[in-house]
Amino acid sequence: MAGEEYSQRTGDEGAVRAAPLPPGWDTAVDIDKPPATVPDPAEVQVPEALREQIETIMARYPDRHSAALPAMRAAQEAHGWCSPLAIDQVASVMQVTPAYLSSVATFYDMLRTQPTGPRYVYVCTSVACHLRNAKAVYDAIAEEARDQDLEGVEVREFECLGACDMAPMASVDGRYVGPLDDSDAHELVAAIREGRIILPGRGLEDADYRLPWDPDAETAQSAGPEATGSELHRKTQPQEPEPPHPDVSPPGGTVKDRPEEEPEGQ
Amino acid sequence: MSAAETRVLLANIDEPGLQTLDVYERLGGYKSLRKALFDMAPEEVLTELEESGLRGRGGAGFSMGKKASFIPKGAMDKFLCCNADESEPGTFKDRLLMQKNPHQLIEGCIIGSIAAGANKGFIFIRGEYSHQADILEKAVAETYAKGYLGAGILGSEHDFDLVVHRGEGAYICGEESALLDALEGKRGNPRLKPPFPANQGLYQGPTLINNVETLCNAPGIIEKGANWFKGLGIDKSTGTKIVSVSGNVQKPGNYEIELGMPVREIIFGLGGGPPAGHEVKCFFPGGSSAPVLTSDSLDLPYTFEAMAEAGSMLGSGAIIVVDDSVPIVSIALRLAEFYRHESCGKCVPCREGTNWTVKTLERIDSGEATPMDLEIMSQVQENILGNCLCVLGDSMAMPIGSMIKHFREEFEQHIEEARAAADLEGMPALGAGELASAQGAGAA
């Protein structure tokens, strides 16, 4: 009980824990059950494509354990997340215990141990993006995702994605887009919903991608001058009216926990 | 402002189609590999790299040649790992190198493997860089087809296999021993050192681990010689460095400079300086793990030595500029949250220290803190420093410690103002006397 009170008081991380969890790995363990052993290949049905993929991966390394991360990635792509079934299938092909794999999966941010995918939007809110107002971009995207009832997409803040030149930015299924503005949130979420390309011309992998302040930008990019304008506009707007640190402990917890809380209230 | 880039690694970066083997070869690619294979003995390759004074570009700044020379000789399985898990906040140079010029890295890996005598190599790339990993995989396949990789490269006796291995999102995997654990399919926990990876690394074999930018320098050094490389930069900081400028500047981006350029020229000349009407408040000279420097240090030359002397480090070469509109507490908190999230939890000082630093900073921001908390926070940082297996904890302790050192008054003011704004029941406003006595206690 003490733990529950505490978690409600501290906000953010506590609130996530206090919210009811969807079925996944973080549910209580039945300690009366015998420990899981290496699954018998005869008993676990593994899709042929996945089995082949994992076997190819294992062959690349001197030690088959090295395949754990890429194999779980493959399983995650097949199942949408590292579900108990997905882990069992990988364990059966790799001949390791499911416990070993789940211990590894819980360590890494990109392996999902909750069914929150299969698509993702990682909004970078690390130091360099934070300095360029990333929190507002994240808030706008998270709000837009709720408003448009975006389903099957994991929207979360992420630590530095290594693209501070295009800050603030987001990674949508690995496609880096930026610099973003909170006004881009609507289009970004709509494009995900409708399966379109996210912000064409503004992805790092686009052939004509240029940063707005790049001297070549105006010729190479159709949205060049406009992007430059909005960027400069934003930068020259003094940030003074902001409270000392808007992203910390706003009344009612942080935005991080809202997605978990809202469905319950509805 | 006379700031100009010196493009060596980025010389051909805008060439269309550079990702393909054909274009890379047309621009003189894989010439150095032939030279290293056929005109030089492996020892000579190693000597050349050592002579050049090339220092690791990933953060620690250790001599690359020396690191390679620690690899034991003799016939055994030896490994080369390229650290492409670029996750230091503010750093994005390797992303550019891999996306635009993957073959330069592959050639560097092969040359590194000749120097170290390694026969199996891995490029450990962070999972977030999926686009760059795809490009690398394609480039590696092309290279195999051409016979630059595999058994008996170009008919020589050197064998080298290269695998692109994707991480799954963990900052700690950029630490070399944690990277090895992740590559072995485990949780990315750092290992106790010694033994160092050069003796006992991947699969317990001798392993050479180098950053992407470091390896990308190898082809140039072999082609043009160590003396050419020493001619760039100054003193013990030889060569060029790709500097990632980000934060409150008008033109964030990657700029390749000769080491020794004054920091002011990098921030103002290349990065365009802070937005109009704002001043530089402080900057991280080498990624978020480097202690911050104030505007007093802007005229220092950008070298490993000068940054160390000023009490910081060149680190990964990422300059994050903070302007005067940003409260220092918000930066400290964002930083501490990052390290709390990324701490692997193996060593107590780091796991607990990062957590308590976040909590203290949150209290400072919500008005629940007293000046004593600042002293407690400083002590927490001191107790993390040097007490963990790896430097992740130190990476938080150093910048936070430096912020308290340089901006103590602002912290105190923030505490007072937040306290007054919060108007907490039953908590009297702090008097000047109490503040002074708390300061006295801290100084004593």
mmCIF file of C-alpha atoms in Angstrom, chain A residues 6 9-10 12-13 57 59-70 72-74 76 100-111 120 122 124-133 156-167 171 173-176 203-206 209-211 213-216 231-232 235-240 242-249 256, chain B residues 14 79 86-92 95 99-100 120 122 124 126-132 137 163-170 172-173 178 181-189 202-203 245-255 275-276 278 284 288 320-327 329-331 333-335 337-344 355 359 361-362 365-366 368 414:
data_model
loop_
_atom_site.group_PDB
_atom_site.id
_atom_site.type_symbol
_atom_site.label_atom_id
_atom_site.label_comp_id
_atom_site.label_asym_id
_atom_site.label_seq_id
_atom_site.Cartn_x
_atom_site.Cartn_y
_atom_site.Cartn_z
ATOM 1 C CA TYR A 6 4.237 6.808 -3.037
ATOM 2 C CA ARG A 9 2.655 11.216 -5.241
ATOM 3 C CA THR A 10 5.766 11.306 -7.382
ATOM 4 C CA ASP A 12 5.669 10.476 -13.895
ATOM 5 C CA GLU A 13 7.382 7.135 -13.323
ATOM 6 C CA ILE A 57 21.214 -14.491 -38.546
ATOM 7 C CA ALA A 59 24.998 -18.328 -39.064
ATOM 8 C CA ARG A 60 26.666 -14.914 -39.222
ATOM 9 C CA TYR A 61 28.200 -15.180 -35.759
ATOM 10 C CA PRO A 62 30.743 -17.507 -34.164
ATOM 11 C CA ASP A 63 28.366 -17.839 -31.196
ATOM 12 C CA ARG A 64 24.643 -18.253 -31.750
ATOM 13 C CA HIS A 65 23.804 -16.140 -28.686
ATOM 14 C CA SER A 66 24.928 -13.078 -30.633
ATOM 15 C CA ALA A 67 21.805 -13.461 -32.723
ATOM 16 C CA ALA A 68 19.581 -12.627 -29.738
ATOM 17 C CA LEU A 69 19.004 -8.983 -30.612
ATOM 18 C CA PRO A 70 18.500 -9.311 -34.382
ATOM 19 C CA MET A 72 14.079 -10.706 -31.430
ATOM 20 C CA ARG A 73 13.867 -7.759 -33.804
ATOM 21 C CA ALA A 74 12.725 -10.169 -36.523
ATOM 22 C CA GLN A 76 8.978 -8.265 -33.140
ATOM 23 C CA TYR A 100 17.270 -15.435 -21.118
ATOM 24 C CA LEU A 101 15.654 -13.696 -24.058
ATOM 25 C CA SER A 102 13.120 -11.764 -22.024
ATOM 26 C CA SER A 103 15.890 -10.594 -19.706
ATOM 27 C CA VAL A 104 17.661 -9.209 -22.760
ATOM 28 C CA ALA A 105 14.511 -7.766 -24.326
ATOM 29 C CA THR A 106 13.634 -5.741 -21.243
ATOM 30 C CA PHE A 107 17.017 -4.006 -21.378
ATOM 31 C CA TYR A 108 16.585 -2.419 -24.781
ATOM 32 C CA ASP A 109 14.296 0.492 -25.558
ATOM 33 C CA MET A 110 13.454 -0.595 -29.074
ATOM 34 C CA LEU A 111 12.285 -4.080 -28.132
ATOM 35 C CA TYR A 120 6.336 3.898 -33.707
ATOM 36 C CA TYR A 122 9.992 8.457 -31.332
ATOM 37 C CA CYS A 124 13.664 13.150 -29.495
ATOM 38 C CA THR A 125 13.543 15.258 -26.332
ATOM 39 C CA SER A 126 17.186 14.973 -25.372
ATOM 40 C CA VAL A 127 19.372 17.964 -24.532
ATOM 41 C CA ALA A 128 19.986 19.420 -27.998
ATOM 42 C CA CYS A 129 16.362 19.008 -29.108
ATOM 43 C CA HIS A 130 15.166 20.196 -25.703
ATOM 44 C CA LEU A 131 16.986 23.483 -26.349
ATOM 45 C CA ARG A 132 14.962 23.876 -29.530
ATOM 46 C CA ASN A 133 11.585 23.348 -27.976
ATOM 47 C CA ARG A 156 6.906 8.211 -27.004
ATOM 48 C CA GLU A 157 9.693 10.536 -26.041
ATOM 49 C CA PHE A 158 13.062 9.113 -26.891
ATOM 50 C CA GLU A 159 16.615 9.872 -25.892
ATOM 51 C CA CYS A 160 19.020 11.431 -28.376
ATOM 52 C CA LEU A 161 18.404 9.976 -31.837
ATOM 53 C CA GLY A 162 21.619 11.426 -33.243
ATOM 54 C CA ALA A 163 20.080 14.094 -35.446
ATOM 55 C CA CYS A 164 20.604 17.290 -33.478
ATOM 56 C CA ASP A 165 21.236 19.232 -36.689
ATOM 57 C CA MET A 166 17.590 18.781 -37.655
ATOM 58 C CA ALA A 167 16.303 19.378 -34.121
ATOM 59 C CA SER A 171 11.719 9.139 -36.045
ATOM 60 C CA ASP A 173 9.422 3.846 -38.146
ATOM 61 C CA GLY A 174 13.056 4.828 -38.699
ATOM 62 C CA ARG A 175 12.298 7.729 -41.018
ATOM 63 C CA TYR A 176 13.942 10.824 -39.525
ATOM 64 C CA GLY A 203 13.070 13.297 -44.200
ATOM 65 C CA LEU A 204 16.780 12.795 -43.762
ATOM 66 C CA GLU A 205 16.764 9.963 -46.294
ATOM 67 C CA ASP A 206 15.081 12.068 -49.001
ATOM 68 C CA TYR A 209 16.884 16.886 -48.119
ATOM 69 C CA ARG A 210 18.561 20.111 -47.039
ATOM 70 C CA LEU A 211 18.578 21.872 -43.711
ATOM 71 C CA TRP A 213 19.781 27.221 -43.286
ATOM 72 C CA ASP A 214 21.824 25.344 -45.876
ATOM 73 C CA PRO A 215 22.846 27.782 -48.670
ATOM 74 C CA ASP A 216 21.614 25.245 -51.257
ATOM 75 C CA GLU A 231 12.649 28.525 -38.485
ATOM 76 C CA LEU A 232 14.050 32.014 -38.133
ATOM 77 C CA LYS A 235 14.337 31.259 -33.185
ATOM 78 C CA THR A 236 13.996 34.996 -32.901
ATOM 79 C CA GLN A 237 10.952 34.669 -30.718
ATOM 80 C CA PRO A 238 12.401 35.147 -27.257
ATOM 81 C CA GLN A 239 11.647 32.186 -25.051
ATOM 82 C CA GLU A 240 11.498 34.289 -21.903
ATOM 83 C CA GLU A 242 8.114 30.416 -20.543
ATOM 84 C CA PRO A 243 8.008 29.286 -16.935
ATOM 85 C CA PRO A 244 11.398 28.162 -15.606
ATOM 86 C CA HIS A 245 10.943 24.612 -16.801
ATOM 87 C CA PRO A 246 7.618 23.876 -18.382
ATOM 88 C CA ASP A 247 8.113 20.131 -18.748
ATOM 89 C CA VAL A 248 8.514 19.313 -15.111
ATOM 90 C CA SER A 249 5.637 18.383 -12.853
ATOM 91 C CA LYS A 256 3.977 10.721 -20.629
ATOM 92 C CA ASP B 14 28.123 15.818 -51.654
ATOM 93 C CA PHE B 79 38.191 -9.299 -33.745
ATOM 94 C CA GLU B 86 26.581 6.962 -31.700
ATOM 95 C CA SER B 87 24.258 7.856 -28.853
ATOM 96 C CA GLU B 88 26.034 10.668 -27.040
ATOM 97 C CA PRO B 89 23.508 13.516 -27.013
ATOM 98 C CA GLY B 90 24.637 16.189 -29.439
ATOM 99 C CA THR B 91 26.682 13.871 -31.652
ATOM 100 C CA PHE B 92 25.639 13.104 -35.217
ATOM 101 C CA ARG B 95 25.448 9.182 -38.995
ATOM 102 C CA GLN B 99 24.861 7.500 -44.675
ATOM 103 C CA LYS B 100 26.881 9.321 -47.313
ATOM 104 C CA LYS B 120 36.378 -11.037 -38.190
ATOM 105 C CA PHE B 122 31.503 -6.184 -36.668
ATOM 106 C CA PHE B 124 27.787 -2.249 -34.155
ATOM 107 C CA ARG B 126 22.526 1.695 -33.117
ATOM 108 C CA GLY B 127 19.080 0.394 -33.989
ATOM 109 C CA GLU B 128 17.658 3.875 -34.476
ATOM 110 C CA TYR B 129 19.918 4.343 -37.506
ATOM 111 C CA SER B 130 17.968 1.806 -39.549
ATOM 112 C CA HIS B 131 18.368 3.758 -42.779
ATOM 113 C CA GLN B 132 22.134 4.018 -42.322
ATOM 114 C CA GLU B 137 24.581 -3.631 -45.395
ATOM 115 C CA VAL B 163 28.998 -8.079 -40.296
ATOM 116 C CA VAL B 164 26.656 -5.164 -39.671
ATOM 117 C CA HIS B 165 25.060 -5.698 -36.280
ATOM 118 C CA ARG B 166 22.176 -3.529 -35.137
ATOM 119 C CA GLY B 167 21.683 -2.533 -31.535
ATOM 120 C CA GLU B 168 18.238 -2.025 -30.071
ATOM 121 C CA GLY B 169 18.414 1.327 -28.378
ATOM 122 C CA ALA B 170 20.628 1.630 -25.328
ATOM 123 C CA ILE B 172 25.305 2.304 -22.628
ATOM 124 C CA CYS B 173 26.127 0.109 -25.630
ATOM 125 C CA ALA B 178 28.956 -2.987 -22.882
ATOM 126 C CA ASP B 181 28.179 -7.776 -24.204
ATOM 127 C CA ALA B 182 25.395 -6.526 -26.446
ATOM 128 C CA LEU B 183 27.151 -8.059 -29.433
ATOM 129 C CA GLU B 184 27.323 -11.362 -27.576
ATOM 130 C CA GLY B 185 23.550 -11.204 -27.197
ATOM 131 C CA LYS B 186 23.393 -10.185 -23.560
ATOM 132 C CA ARG B 187 22.110 -7.180 -21.670
ATOM 133 C CA GLY B 188 24.501 -4.333 -22.346
ATOM 134 C CA ASN B 189 26.269 -4.208 -19.004
ATOM 135 C CA LEU B 202 34.525 -10.274 -27.903
ATOM 136 C CA TYR B 203 34.060 -14.020 -27.308
ATOM 137 C CA VAL B 245 27.331 21.885 -33.534
ATOM 138 C CA SER B 246 23.823 21.900 -32.079
ATOM 139 C CA GLY B 247 21.542 23.564 -29.570
ATOM 140 C CA ASN B 248 20.934 27.305 -29.580
ATOM 141 C CA VAL B 249 22.822 28.190 -32.746
ATOM 142 C CA GLN B 250 21.444 29.461 -36.028
ATOM 143 C CA LYS B 251 23.085 26.848 -38.237
ATOM 144 C CA PRO B 252 23.432 23.512 -36.455
ATOM 145 C CA GLY B 253 25.307 20.906 -38.436
ATOM 146 C CA ASN B 254 28.461 18.890 -38.994
ATOM 147 C CA TYR B 255 31.583 20.917 -39.713
ATOM 148 C CA PRO B 275 19.871 33.510 -32.189
ATOM 149 C CA ALA B 276 19.792 37.288 -32.518
ATOM 150 C CA HIS B 278 21.001 36.196 -27.204
ATOM 151 C CA PHE B 284 29.253 21.462 -23.800
ATOM 152 C CA SER B 288 26.517 16.025 -23.019
ATOM 153 C CA ILE B 320 25.994 21.926 -27.672
ATOM 154 C CA VAL B 321 25.450 25.642 -27.228
ATOM 155 C CA VAL B 322 23.122 26.932 -24.528
ATOM 156 C CA ASP B 323 22.013 30.553 -24.772
ATOM 157 C CA ASP B 324 21.004 32.931 -22.004
ATOM 158 C CA SER B 325 17.264 32.333 -22.382
ATOM 159 C CA VAL B 326 17.544 28.824 -20.948
ATOM 160 C CA PRO B 327 17.413 28.264 -17.190
ATOM 161 C CA VAL B 329 18.154 24.012 -13.922
ATOM 162 C CA SER B 330 16.110 22.840 -16.886
ATOM 163 C CA ILE B 331 19.269 21.702 -18.699
ATOM 164 C CA LEU B 333 17.305 18.199 -15.087
ATOM 165 C CA ARG B 334 16.986 17.068 -18.707
ATOM 166 C CA LEU B 335 20.541 15.774 -18.556
ATOM 167 C CA GLU B 337 16.814 12.369 -16.565
ATOM 168 C CA PHE B 338 18.712 11.096 -19.573
ATOM 169 C CA TYR B 339 21.414 9.435 -17.483
ATOM 170 C CA ARG B 340 18.872 8.022 -15.067
ATOM 171 C CA HIS B 341 17.034 6.417 -17.955
ATOM 172 C CA GLU B 342 20.203 5.081 -19.537
ATOM 173 C CA SER B 343 22.005 3.816 -16.428
ATOM 174 C CA CYS B 344 22.237 0.048 -16.797
ATOM 175 C CA ASN B 355 18.011 8.861 -9.555
ATOM 176 C CA LYS B 359 14.742 13.927 -7.563
ATOM 177 C CA LEU B 361 16.522 18.788 -9.258
ATOM 178 C CA GLU B 362 12.784 18.206 -9.397
ATOM 179 C CA ASP B 365 12.246 23.207 -9.681
ATOM 180 C CA SER B 366 9.041 22.684 -7.725
ATOM 181 C CA GLU B 368 10.519 22.169 -2.283
ATOM 182 C CA HIS B 414 15.999 29.344 -8.711
#
